CSV table of C-alpha atoms in Angstrom, one decimal:
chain,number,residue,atom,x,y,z
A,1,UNK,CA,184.2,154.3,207.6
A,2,UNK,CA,186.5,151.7,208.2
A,3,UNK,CA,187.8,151.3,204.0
A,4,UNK,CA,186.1,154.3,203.0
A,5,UNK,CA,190.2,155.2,202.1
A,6,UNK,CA,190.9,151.8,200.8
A,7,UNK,CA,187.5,151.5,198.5
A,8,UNK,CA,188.1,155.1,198.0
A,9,UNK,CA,191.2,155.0,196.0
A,10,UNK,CA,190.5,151.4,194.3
A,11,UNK,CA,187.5,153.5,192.3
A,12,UNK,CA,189.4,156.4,192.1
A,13,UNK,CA,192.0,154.3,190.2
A,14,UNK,CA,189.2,152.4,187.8
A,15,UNK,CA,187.8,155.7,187.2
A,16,UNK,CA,190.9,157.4,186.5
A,17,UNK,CA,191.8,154.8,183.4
A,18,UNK,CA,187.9,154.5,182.4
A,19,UNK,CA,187.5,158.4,182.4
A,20,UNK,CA,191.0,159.0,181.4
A,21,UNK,CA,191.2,162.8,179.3
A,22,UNK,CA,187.6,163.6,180.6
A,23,UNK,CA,188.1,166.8,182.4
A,24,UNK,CA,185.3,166.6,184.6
A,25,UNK,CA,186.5,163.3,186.6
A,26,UNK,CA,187.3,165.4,189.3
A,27,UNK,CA,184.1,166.7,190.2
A,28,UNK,CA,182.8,162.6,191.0
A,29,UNK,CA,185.7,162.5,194.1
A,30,UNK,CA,183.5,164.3,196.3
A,31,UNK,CA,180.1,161.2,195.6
A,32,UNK,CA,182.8,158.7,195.6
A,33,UNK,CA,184.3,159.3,198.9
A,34,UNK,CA,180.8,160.4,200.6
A,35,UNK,CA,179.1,157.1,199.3
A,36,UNK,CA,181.4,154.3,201.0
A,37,UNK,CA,179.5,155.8,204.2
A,38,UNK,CA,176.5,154.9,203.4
A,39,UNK,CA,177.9,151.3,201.3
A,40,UNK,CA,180.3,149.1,204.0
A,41,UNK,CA,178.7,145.7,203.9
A,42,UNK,CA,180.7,143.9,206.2
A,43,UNK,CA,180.4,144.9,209.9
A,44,UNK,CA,181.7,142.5,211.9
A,45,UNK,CA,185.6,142.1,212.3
A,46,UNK,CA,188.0,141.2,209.8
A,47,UNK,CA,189.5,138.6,211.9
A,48,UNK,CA,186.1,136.7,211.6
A,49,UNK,CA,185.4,136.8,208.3
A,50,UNK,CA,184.8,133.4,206.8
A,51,UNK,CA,183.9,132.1,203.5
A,52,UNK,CA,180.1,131.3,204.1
A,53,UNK,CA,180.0,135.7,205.2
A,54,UNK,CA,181.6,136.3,201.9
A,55,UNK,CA,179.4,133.9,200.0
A,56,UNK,CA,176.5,135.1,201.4
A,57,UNK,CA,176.9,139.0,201.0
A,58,UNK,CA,177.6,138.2,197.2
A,59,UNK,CA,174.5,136.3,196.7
A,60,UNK,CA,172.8,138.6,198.5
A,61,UNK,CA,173.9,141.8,196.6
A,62,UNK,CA,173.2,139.5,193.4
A,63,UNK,CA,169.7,138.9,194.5
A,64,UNK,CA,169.1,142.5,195.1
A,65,UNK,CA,170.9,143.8,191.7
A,66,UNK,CA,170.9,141.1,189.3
A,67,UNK,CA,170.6,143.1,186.1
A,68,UNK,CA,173.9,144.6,187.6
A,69,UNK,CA,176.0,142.2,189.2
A,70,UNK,CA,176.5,138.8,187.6
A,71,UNK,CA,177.9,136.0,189.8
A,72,UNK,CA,179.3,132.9,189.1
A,73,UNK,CA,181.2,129.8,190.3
A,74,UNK,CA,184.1,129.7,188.2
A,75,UNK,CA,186.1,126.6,189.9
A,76,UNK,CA,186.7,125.0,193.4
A,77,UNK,CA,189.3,125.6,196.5
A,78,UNK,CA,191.5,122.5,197.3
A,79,UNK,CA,188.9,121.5,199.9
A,80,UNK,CA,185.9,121.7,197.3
A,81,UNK,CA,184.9,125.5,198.5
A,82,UNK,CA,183.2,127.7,195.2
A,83,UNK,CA,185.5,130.2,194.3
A,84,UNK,CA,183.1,132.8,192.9
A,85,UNK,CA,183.7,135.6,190.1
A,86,UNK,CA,181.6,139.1,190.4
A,87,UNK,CA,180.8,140.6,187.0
A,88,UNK,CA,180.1,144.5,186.8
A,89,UNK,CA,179.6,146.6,183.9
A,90,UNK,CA,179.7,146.5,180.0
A,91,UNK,CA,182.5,148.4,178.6
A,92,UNK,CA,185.0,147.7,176.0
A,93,UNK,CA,188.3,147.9,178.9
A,94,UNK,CA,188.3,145.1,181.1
A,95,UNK,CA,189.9,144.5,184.7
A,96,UNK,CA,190.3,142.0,187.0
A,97,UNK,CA,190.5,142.3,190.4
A,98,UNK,CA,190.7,139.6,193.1
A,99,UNK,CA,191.7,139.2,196.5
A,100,UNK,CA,192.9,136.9,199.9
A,101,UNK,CA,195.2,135.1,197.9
A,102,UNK,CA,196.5,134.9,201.2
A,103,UNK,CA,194.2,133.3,203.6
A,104,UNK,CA,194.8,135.9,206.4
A,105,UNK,CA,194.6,138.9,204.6
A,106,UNK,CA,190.8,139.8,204.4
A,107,UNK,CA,191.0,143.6,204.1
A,108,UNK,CA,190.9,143.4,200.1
A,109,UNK,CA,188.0,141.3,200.6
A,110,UNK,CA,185.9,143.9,202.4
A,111,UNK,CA,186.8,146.5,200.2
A,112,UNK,CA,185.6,144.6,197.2
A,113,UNK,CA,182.5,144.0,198.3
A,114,UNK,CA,181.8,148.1,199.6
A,115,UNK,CA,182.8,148.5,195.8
A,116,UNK,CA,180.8,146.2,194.5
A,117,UNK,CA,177.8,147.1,196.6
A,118,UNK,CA,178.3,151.1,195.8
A,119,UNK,CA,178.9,150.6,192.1
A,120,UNK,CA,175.2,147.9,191.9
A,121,UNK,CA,173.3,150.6,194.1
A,122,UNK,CA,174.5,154.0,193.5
A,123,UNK,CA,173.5,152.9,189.1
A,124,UNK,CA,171.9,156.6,188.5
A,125,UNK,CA,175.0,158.1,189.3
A,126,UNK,CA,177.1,159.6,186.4
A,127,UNK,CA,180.0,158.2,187.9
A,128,UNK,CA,178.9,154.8,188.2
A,129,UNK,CA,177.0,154.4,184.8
A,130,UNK,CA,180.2,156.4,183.2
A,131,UNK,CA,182.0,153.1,184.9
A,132,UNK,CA,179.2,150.6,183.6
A,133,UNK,CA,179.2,151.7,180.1
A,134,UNK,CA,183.5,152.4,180.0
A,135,UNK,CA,184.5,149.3,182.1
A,136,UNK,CA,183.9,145.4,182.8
A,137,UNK,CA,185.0,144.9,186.5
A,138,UNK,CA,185.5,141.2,187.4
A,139,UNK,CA,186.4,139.9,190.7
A,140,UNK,CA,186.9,136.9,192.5
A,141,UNK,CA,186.9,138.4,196.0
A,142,UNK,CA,188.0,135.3,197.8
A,143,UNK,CA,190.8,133.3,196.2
A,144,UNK,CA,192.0,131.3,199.2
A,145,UNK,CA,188.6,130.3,201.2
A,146,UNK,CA,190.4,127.2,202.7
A,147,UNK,CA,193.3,129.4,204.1
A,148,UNK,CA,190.9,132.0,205.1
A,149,UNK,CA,188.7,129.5,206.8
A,150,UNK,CA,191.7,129.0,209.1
A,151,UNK,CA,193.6,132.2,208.6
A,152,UNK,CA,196.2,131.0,207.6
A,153,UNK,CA,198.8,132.3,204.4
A,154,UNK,CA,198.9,129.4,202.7
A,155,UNK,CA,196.3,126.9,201.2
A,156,UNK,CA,194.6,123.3,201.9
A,157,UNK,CA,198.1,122.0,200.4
A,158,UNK,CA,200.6,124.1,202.5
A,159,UNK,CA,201.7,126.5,199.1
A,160,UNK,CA,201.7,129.8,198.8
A,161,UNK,CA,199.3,130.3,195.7
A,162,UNK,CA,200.6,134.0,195.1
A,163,UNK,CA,204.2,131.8,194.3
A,164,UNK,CA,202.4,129.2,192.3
A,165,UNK,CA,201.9,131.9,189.2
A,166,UNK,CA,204.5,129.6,186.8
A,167,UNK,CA,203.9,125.8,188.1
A,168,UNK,CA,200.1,125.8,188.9
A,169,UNK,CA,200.3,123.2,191.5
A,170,UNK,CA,197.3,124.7,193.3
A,171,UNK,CA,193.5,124.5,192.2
A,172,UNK,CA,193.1,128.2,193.2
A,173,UNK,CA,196.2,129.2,190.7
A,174,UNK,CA,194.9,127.6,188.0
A,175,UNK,CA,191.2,129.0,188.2
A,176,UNK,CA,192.7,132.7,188.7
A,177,UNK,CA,195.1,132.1,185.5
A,178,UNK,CA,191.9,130.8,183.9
A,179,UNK,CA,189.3,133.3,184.7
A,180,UNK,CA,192.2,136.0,184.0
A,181,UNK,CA,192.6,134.5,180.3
């Protein structure tokens, strides 16, 4: 129950564009905010989340789901670590999502992965095939794995890749920028 608020309102908000004028949207809150009970895939505590956890959970919801959830390596960390893109859904609007561009912030991470793991297992729901066939969700749910490795802000090089948006100095930058374009 621990991002069941967090998850909660990150669907909520994907939902709200992909459904937006549908006046029955209101009527998925109460599956949405029952279903992160059953759909929190990291147990252990935040503060000892590493990379090889987060690699891990997404091959292993891929292995489960792969008709559902498309994975893929999309570029390395400063230290050679995959930096890995989730792929859900087929729809014509598209939105990208990723998280722990700061190392020590791993909460966004979690949450992505519940979502993930809800929207892959929960596919007969109206809500979530309403999302599959309205939306393409990508995500790179761990953009700083050498940070997050040693909890740390910044990256293998010392820079802050959220500030790093107009010079690209750091590896991580330029695969978000890329994957984003």
């Amino acid at each position: 129950m621990r991002f069941v608020q967090l998850a909660g309102m990150l669907l909520f908000l994907v939902a709200n564009w992909v459904f937006s004028g549908e006046r029955d949207f209101a009527r998925h809150n109460e599956f949405l905010f029952r279903a992160f009970d059953r759909h929190q895939t990291i147990t252990k505590p935040l503060c000892t989340l590493r990379y090889q956890d987060v690699v891990q959970r997404i091959k292993a919801i891929h292995k489960k789901y792969p008709m559902r959830l498309q994975i893929e390596s999309v570029g390395k960390s400063v230290l050679g670590r995959k930096l890995w893109v989730m792929k859900f859904g087929r729809g014509k609007k598209h939105i990208f999502l990723w998280s722990q561009i700061h190392g020590n912030e791993p909460t966004g991470t979690a949450v992505l992965l519940d979502v993930f793991d809800l929207l892959v297992r929960e596919k007969e729901q109206p809500f979530v095939t309403k999302i599959w066939n309205g939306a393409t969700i990508w995500a790179i749910p761990m953009l700083n794995p050498d940070g997050a490795e040693k909890r740390e802000q910044r990256n293998a090089q010392g820079l802050d890749i959220d500030l790093d948006a107009f010079d690209l100095q750091t590896s991580e930058g330029r695969v978000l920028k890329a994957v984003y374009e």
